Tab-separated table of C-alpha atoms in Angstrom:
chain	number	residue	atom	x	y	z
A	24	SER	CA	-95.835	115.214	58.823
A	25	ILE	CA	-95.319	112.717	61.372
A	26	ALA	CA	-92.096	114.204	62.645
A	27	TYR	CA	-93.479	117.622	62.817
A	28	LYS	CA	-96.648	116.555	64.386
A	29	ALA	CA	-94.601	114.817	67.164
A	30	LYS	CA	-92.755	118.129	67.503
A	31	LYS	CA	-95.849	120.039	68.231
A	32	GLU	CA	-96.810	117.400	70.673
A	33	GLY	CA	-93.454	118.644	72.524
A	34	LYS	CA	-91.434	115.429	71.663
A	35	THR	CA	-87.840	115.132	71.241
A	36	VAL	CA	-87.866	114.221	67.304
A	37	ILE	CA	-84.926	112.908	65.133
A	38	TYR	CA	-86.073	113.003	61.487
A	39	ASN	CA	-84.326	110.893	59.041
A	40	ASP	CA	-84.420	111.035	55.028
A	41	TYR	CA	-82.041	109.165	52.522
A	42	LEU	CA	-82.760	112.169	50.163
A	43	ARG	CA	-80.808	115.250	50.662
A	44	TYR	CA	-83.485	117.619	49.677
A	45	ASN	CA	-85.909	115.948	52.242
A	46	TYR	CA	-83.013	116.548	54.853
A	47	HIS	CA	-82.948	120.258	54.379
A	48	ILE	CA	-86.781	120.417	54.795
A	49	GLY	CA	-86.752	118.566	58.007
A	50	HIS	CA	-83.637	120.766	59.008
A	51	GLY	CA	-85.835	123.874	58.551
A	52	LEU	CA	-89.047	122.471	59.756
A	53	ILE	CA	-88.269	120.153	62.475
A	54	GLU	CA	-84.561	120.762	63.846
A	55	ASN	CA	-85.120	124.952	63.368
A	56	ASN	CA	-86.823	126.521	66.457
A	57	SER	CA	-86.569	130.135	65.526
A	58	GLU	CA	-85.073	131.185	62.343
A	59	ILE	CA	-87.321	132.683	59.535
A	60	LEU	CA	-86.846	134.055	56.204
A	61	THR	CA	-86.993	138.082	56.118
A	62	GLU	CA	-87.513	140.593	53.557
A	63	GLU	CA	-83.949	141.357	53.609
A	64	ASP	CA	-83.254	137.503	53.025
A	65	ILE	CA	-85.602	137.344	50.053
A	66	ASP	CA	-84.181	140.496	48.679
A	67	PHE	CA	-80.702	138.771	48.734
A	68	ILE	CA	-82.147	135.490	47.159
A	69	PHE	CA	-83.713	137.256	44.395
A	70	CYS	CA	-81.107	139.935	43.440
A	71	ARG	CA	-77.869	139.482	41.481
A	72	GLN	CA	-74.963	139.993	43.658
A	73	ASN	CA	-71.169	140.622	43.134
A	74	PHE	CA	-69.912	137.446	42.031
A	75	ASP	CA	-69.864	135.175	38.856
A	76	TYR	CA	-72.971	133.084	38.235
A	77	PRO	CA	-72.779	129.536	36.821
A	78	THR	CA	-75.211	128.474	33.941
A	79	PHE	CA	-75.122	124.822	34.640
A	80	ILE	CA	-79.394	124.693	34.769
A	81	GLN	CA	-79.299	126.654	31.318
A	82	ASP	CA	-76.675	124.533	29.948
A	83	ASN	CA	-77.962	121.081	30.833
A	84	PHE	CA	-81.592	121.710	31.231
A	85	LYS	CA	-82.869	123.511	27.937
A	86	GLU	CA	-86.425	123.127	26.993
A	87	THR	CA	-86.487	120.429	29.395
A	88	TYR	CA	-88.484	121.501	32.462
A	89	TYR	CA	-88.501	125.298	32.541
A	90	THR	CA	-88.039	128.154	30.082
A	91	ASN	CA	-84.737	129.693	29.248
A	92	GLU	CA	-85.725	132.691	31.398
A	93	GLU	CA	-86.792	130.360	34.398
A	94	ASN	CA	-83.391	128.405	34.119
A	95	LYS	CA	-81.534	131.541	34.230
A	96	TRP	CA	-83.137	132.528	37.307
A	97	LEU	CA	-82.589	129.348	39.071
A	98	ASP	CA	-79.215	129.224	38.478
A	99	LYS	CA	-79.107	132.746	40.079
A	100	VAL	CA	-81.258	131.728	43.111
A	101	ILE	CA	-79.435	128.363	44.014
A	102	THR	CA	-76.189	130.169	43.887
A	103	ASN	CA	-77.319	132.801	45.917
A	104	ILE	CA	-79.105	130.633	48.423
A	105	SER	CA	-75.672	128.400	48.603
A	106	LYS	CA	-74.218	131.929	50.153
A	107	ILE	CA	-76.615	132.240	52.962
A	108	GLU	CA	-74.362	131.832	56.133
A	109	ASN	CA	-77.220	130.717	58.403
A	110	LYS	CA	-77.804	127.089	58.168
A	111	TYR	CA	-81.476	127.062	58.983
A	112	LYS	CA	-82.247	129.981	56.808
A	113	LYS	CA	-80.695	128.370	53.893
A	114	SER	CA	-82.586	125.257	54.422
A	115	LEU	CA	-85.924	127.251	54.633
A	116	ALA	CA	-84.781	128.955	51.451
A	117	LEU	CA	-84.347	125.586	49.885
A	118	TYR	CA	-87.886	124.519	50.857
A	119	CYS	CA	-89.375	127.409	49.238
A	120	LEU	CA	-87.471	126.708	46.130
A	121	PHE	CA	-88.226	122.815	45.922
A	122	GLN	CA	-92.056	123.672	46.269
A	123	SER	CA	-91.994	126.485	43.703
A	124	CYS	CA	-90.109	124.038	41.324
A	125	ILE	CA	-92.835	121.102	42.206
A	126	ILE	CA	-95.739	123.423	41.580
A	127	LYS	CA	-94.536	124.654	38.284
A	128	ARG	CA	-94.371	121.257	36.947
A	129	PRO	CA	-97.138	119.108	34.953
A	130	TYR	CA	-97.664	115.905	37.230
A	131	ASN	CA	-95.307	117.794	40.135
A	132	LEU	CA	-92.582	115.409	38.635
A	133	PHE	CA	-89.387	115.426	36.895
A	134	HIS	CA	-90.020	111.952	35.153
A	135	ARG	CA	-89.472	113.101	31.552
A	136	LYS	CA	-88.569	115.939	29.370
A	137	ASN	CA	-92.035	117.623	29.015
A	138	LEU	CA	-91.996	121.432	28.921
A	139	TYR	CA	-94.237	121.394	25.794
A	140	VAL	CA	-97.044	120.233	28.029
A	141	ARG	CA	-97.205	123.499	29.987
A	142	THR	CA	-96.332	125.862	26.883
A	143	SER	CA	-98.247	124.379	23.879
A	144	ASP	CA	-101.335	126.426	22.839
A	145	VAL	CA	-104.074	123.467	23.153
A	146	LYS	CA	-107.272	122.878	24.706
A	147	ARG	CA	-106.609	121.286	28.081
A	148	SER	CA	-108.492	118.724	29.992
A	149	PHE	CA	-106.108	118.616	33.165
A	150	GLY	CA	-103.480	120.717	34.897
A	151	ASN	CA	-103.429	124.110	35.958
A	152	LYS	CA	-101.602	126.392	33.444
A	153	VAL	CA	-102.340	129.453	35.457
A	154	THR	CA	-100.118	127.992	38.327
A	155	TRP	CA	-97.532	126.885	35.857
A	156	ASP	CA	-97.107	130.213	34.255
A	157	LYS	CA	-96.917	132.227	37.578
A	158	SER	CA	-93.408	133.616	38.065
A	159	PHE	CA	-91.071	131.587	40.181
A	160	GLU	CA	-90.904	134.676	42.359
A	161	GLU	CA	-94.602	134.854	43.102
A	162	HIS	CA	-94.769	131.151	44.042
A	163	PHE	CA	-91.455	131.371	46.402
A	164	ARG	CA	-92.908	134.384	48.286
A	165	LYS	CA	-96.151	132.448	49.028
A	166	PHE	CA	-93.865	129.420	50.123
A	167	VAL	CA	-91.996	131.839	52.322
A	168	LYS	CA	-95.132	132.748	54.222
A	169	GLU	CA	-96.054	129.242	54.409
A	170	ILE	CA	-92.763	127.708	56.030
A	171	ASN	CA	-92.310	130.923	58.328
A	172	SER	CA	-95.632	130.428	59.828
A	173	CYS	CA	-94.853	126.787	60.642
A	174	VAL	CA	-91.442	127.649	62.599
A	175	PHE	CA	-92.025	127.337	66.396
A	176	PRO	CA	-89.797	126.977	69.491
A	177	THR	CA	-89.438	123.972	71.645
A	178	ASN	CA	-87.433	123.254	74.688
A	179	LYS	CA	-86.659	119.835	73.362
A	180	LYS	CA	-83.673	119.171	70.951
A	181	CYS	CA	-84.983	117.927	67.577
A	182	LEU	CA	-82.668	116.716	64.863
A	183	SER	CA	-82.830	115.988	61.075
A	184	ILE	CA	-80.439	113.629	59.597
A	185	ASN	CA	-79.436	112.192	56.164
A	186	HIS	CA	-78.668	108.478	56.546
A	187	ASP	CA	-79.326	105.396	54.933
A	188	VAL	CA	-81.817	103.745	57.341
A	189	PHE	CA	-79.607	100.938	58.144
A	190	LYS	CA	-76.914	103.194	58.896
A	191	ILE	CA	-78.525	105.432	61.351
A	192	PRO	CA	-76.583	105.431	64.649
A	193	GLU	CA	-77.656	103.222	67.343
A	194	THR	CA	-76.240	105.429	70.320
A	195	GLU	CA	-79.820	106.650	71.071
A	196	LYS	CA	-82.721	104.822	72.641
A	197	TYR	CA	-85.718	105.695	70.333
A	198	ASP	CA	-89.066	105.254	72.401
A	199	LEU	CA	-91.125	105.097	69.081
A	200	VAL	CA	-89.705	104.789	65.443
A	201	TYR	CA	-92.299	105.582	62.675
A	202	ILE	CA	-91.146	103.632	59.573
A	203	ASP	CA	-92.342	104.752	55.966
A	204	THR	CA	-90.391	103.427	53.464
A	205	PRO	CA	-91.063	103.751	49.692
A	206	TYR	CA	-93.646	100.843	49.073
A	207	ILE	CA	-93.765	98.656	45.974
A	208	PRO	CA	-97.258	98.050	44.194
A	209	LYS	CA	-98.390	94.394	43.507
A	210	LYS	CA	-99.337	95.707	40.221
A	211	GLY	CA	-98.116	98.631	38.017
A	212	GLU	CA	-95.074	100.782	37.970
A	213	ILE	CA	-92.517	100.917	40.675
A	214	VAL	CA	-92.056	104.634	41.656
A	215	ASP	CA	-88.257	105.563	42.246
A	216	TYR	CA	-88.482	108.787	44.183
A	217	ARG	CA	-85.009	109.743	43.903
A	218	ASP	CA	-85.566	109.164	40.093
A	219	ALA	CA	-89.005	111.068	39.881
A	220	TYR	CA	-87.459	114.320	42.102
A	221	HIS	CA	-83.914	114.147	40.797
A	222	PHE	CA	-83.720	117.733	39.850
A	223	LEU	CA	-84.518	118.815	43.626
A	224	GLU	CA	-81.953	116.293	44.700
A	225	GLY	CA	-79.656	117.882	41.797
A	226	LEU	CA	-80.078	121.442	43.268
A	227	VAL	CA	-78.664	120.499	46.668
A	228	ASN	CA	-75.771	119.040	45.241
A	229	TYR	CA	-75.367	122.043	42.861
A	230	ASP	CA	-71.480	122.128	42.640
A	231	ASN	CA	-71.321	118.173	42.054
A	232	TRP	CA	-74.313	117.818	39.608
A	233	ALA	CA	-72.489	117.592	36.747
A	234	GLU	CA	-70.727	114.379	37.911
A	235	LEU	CA	-74.287	112.696	38.930
A	236	ILE	CA	-76.133	113.240	35.807
A	237	ASP	CA	-77.066	110.306	33.314
A	238	LYS	CA	-76.334	111.507	29.992
A	239	ASP	CA	-77.838	108.674	28.422
A	240	ARG	CA	-81.313	109.563	29.156
A	241	LYS	CA	-82.517	112.896	27.331
A	242	HIS	CA	-84.142	114.545	30.876
A	243	ASN	CA	-80.813	114.590	32.501
A	244	PRO	CA	-81.854	112.503	35.637
A	245	LEU	CA	-79.343	111.258	38.225
A	246	LYS	CA	-77.427	108.300	37.523
A	247	LYS	CA	-79.165	105.122	38.847
A	248	GLU	CA	-78.690	103.827	42.482
A	249	TYR	CA	-79.587	100.440	43.495
A	250	CYS	CA	-82.431	100.963	46.328
A	251	VAL	CA	-83.693	97.730	48.073
A	252	TRP	CA	-87.029	99.358	48.634
A	253	ASN	CA	-87.641	98.973	45.054
A	254	ASP	CA	-86.324	95.374	44.734
A	255	LYS	CA	-89.238	93.039	44.846
A	256	ASN	CA	-86.981	90.170	45.572
A	257	ASN	CA	-85.399	91.644	48.678
A	258	ILE	CA	-87.460	94.048	50.173
A	259	ILE	CA	-89.139	91.642	52.593
A	260	GLY	CA	-85.848	90.947	53.944
A	261	ALA	CA	-85.006	94.447	54.223
A	262	PHE	CA	-88.250	95.012	56.247
A	263	GLU	CA	-86.991	92.127	58.538
A	264	LYS	CA	-83.585	93.860	58.982
A	265	LEU	CA	-85.282	97.168	59.841
A	266	ILE	CA	-87.713	95.850	62.289
A	267	LYS	CA	-84.724	93.959	63.953
A	268	LYS	CA	-82.656	97.087	64.315
A	269	PHE	CA	-85.549	98.897	65.927
A	270	LYS	CA	-86.980	95.948	67.798
A	271	ASN	CA	-86.487	97.654	71.162
A	272	SER	CA	-88.485	100.611	70.254
A	273	ILE	CA	-92.524	100.893	69.498
A	274	LEU	CA	-92.951	100.639	65.948
A	275	VAL	CA	-95.505	102.247	63.606
A	276	ILE	CA	-95.371	101.131	60.017
A	277	SER	CA	-97.149	102.884	57.253
A	278	TYR	CA	-97.987	100.411	54.432
A	279	ARG	CA	-99.937	100.102	51.235
A	280	SER	CA	-102.874	97.611	51.182
A	281	ASP	CA	-101.783	96.458	47.790
A	282	GLY	CA	-98.169	96.567	48.175
A	283	ILE	CA	-95.358	94.395	48.678
A	284	PRO	CA	-95.020	93.305	51.446
A	285	SER	CA	-98.527	92.599	52.368
A	286	GLN	CA	-100.271	93.920	55.649
A	287	LYS	CA	-100.060	89.818	56.592
A	288	GLU	CA	-96.251	89.436	55.504
A	289	LEU	CA	-95.386	92.671	58.059
A	290	LEU	CA	-97.177	91.318	60.848
A	291	ASN	CA	-95.353	87.903	60.409
A	292	ILE	CA	-92.282	89.772	60.641
A	293	LEU	CA	-93.291	92.107	63.402
A	294	ARG	CA	-94.291	88.744	65.662
A	295	LYS	CA	-90.687	87.451	65.023
A	296	TYR	CA	-89.533	90.513	67.170
A	297	LYS	CA	-92.280	91.835	69.068
A	298	GLN	CA	-94.848	90.434	71.770
A	299	ASN	CA	-97.683	92.746	71.276
A	300	VAL	CA	-98.581	93.735	67.533
């Protein structure tokens, strides 16, 4: 959102996210200046083509997140999207697929095997069964209209990159760096975004998905990776390292009022490296 706003304001923007699926959203929305999805593109994405289709989602996620027919549709569509030659159209199509997957999920997450929440014939006090039960194609078309309307030309070169934040190349001088890390709440459960949206990360690594899955957990998430932003003992040190890395730029930092580090701790780190906080 911040990167898109900066692009709208005529800035040169470099958008970075560690998750590959978010990189594709930035690629289609921030880096892309002109490409949109046409009816011909949608027809290609939706129709069976003259090549063999894998059955990975059908085989590994049966009765987990979507119905068998929906899993079959997903295997077809992600395969078709992978064949799109235009890199920006591919990212736009992935965005529409991600949003369609999220909107059909209870809680909009992939944190547990709970298709039954959607399919059970019970009285409901929450959720949107009408939305859950709309077809993938209907949702996809709605998101095509949404993303197409957001694409606009700019004479500034914008980029989307996919790095660990500490490995972002320092060849450029960034006037302003907006930092929005995952935040640890002082109380309650830590949200691991890679874990919560593992299905989307799997979709963009479709050919290698089998090697990434943690088979010891019944909803088949990705194998756990260490993330310093989820580590209460090391997150303050990570912030200091990050602030030091970008100390020559204006820094804008998002934080949560009930989080670790606290606002006071962030200010103390900033004052080590910046004169005006």
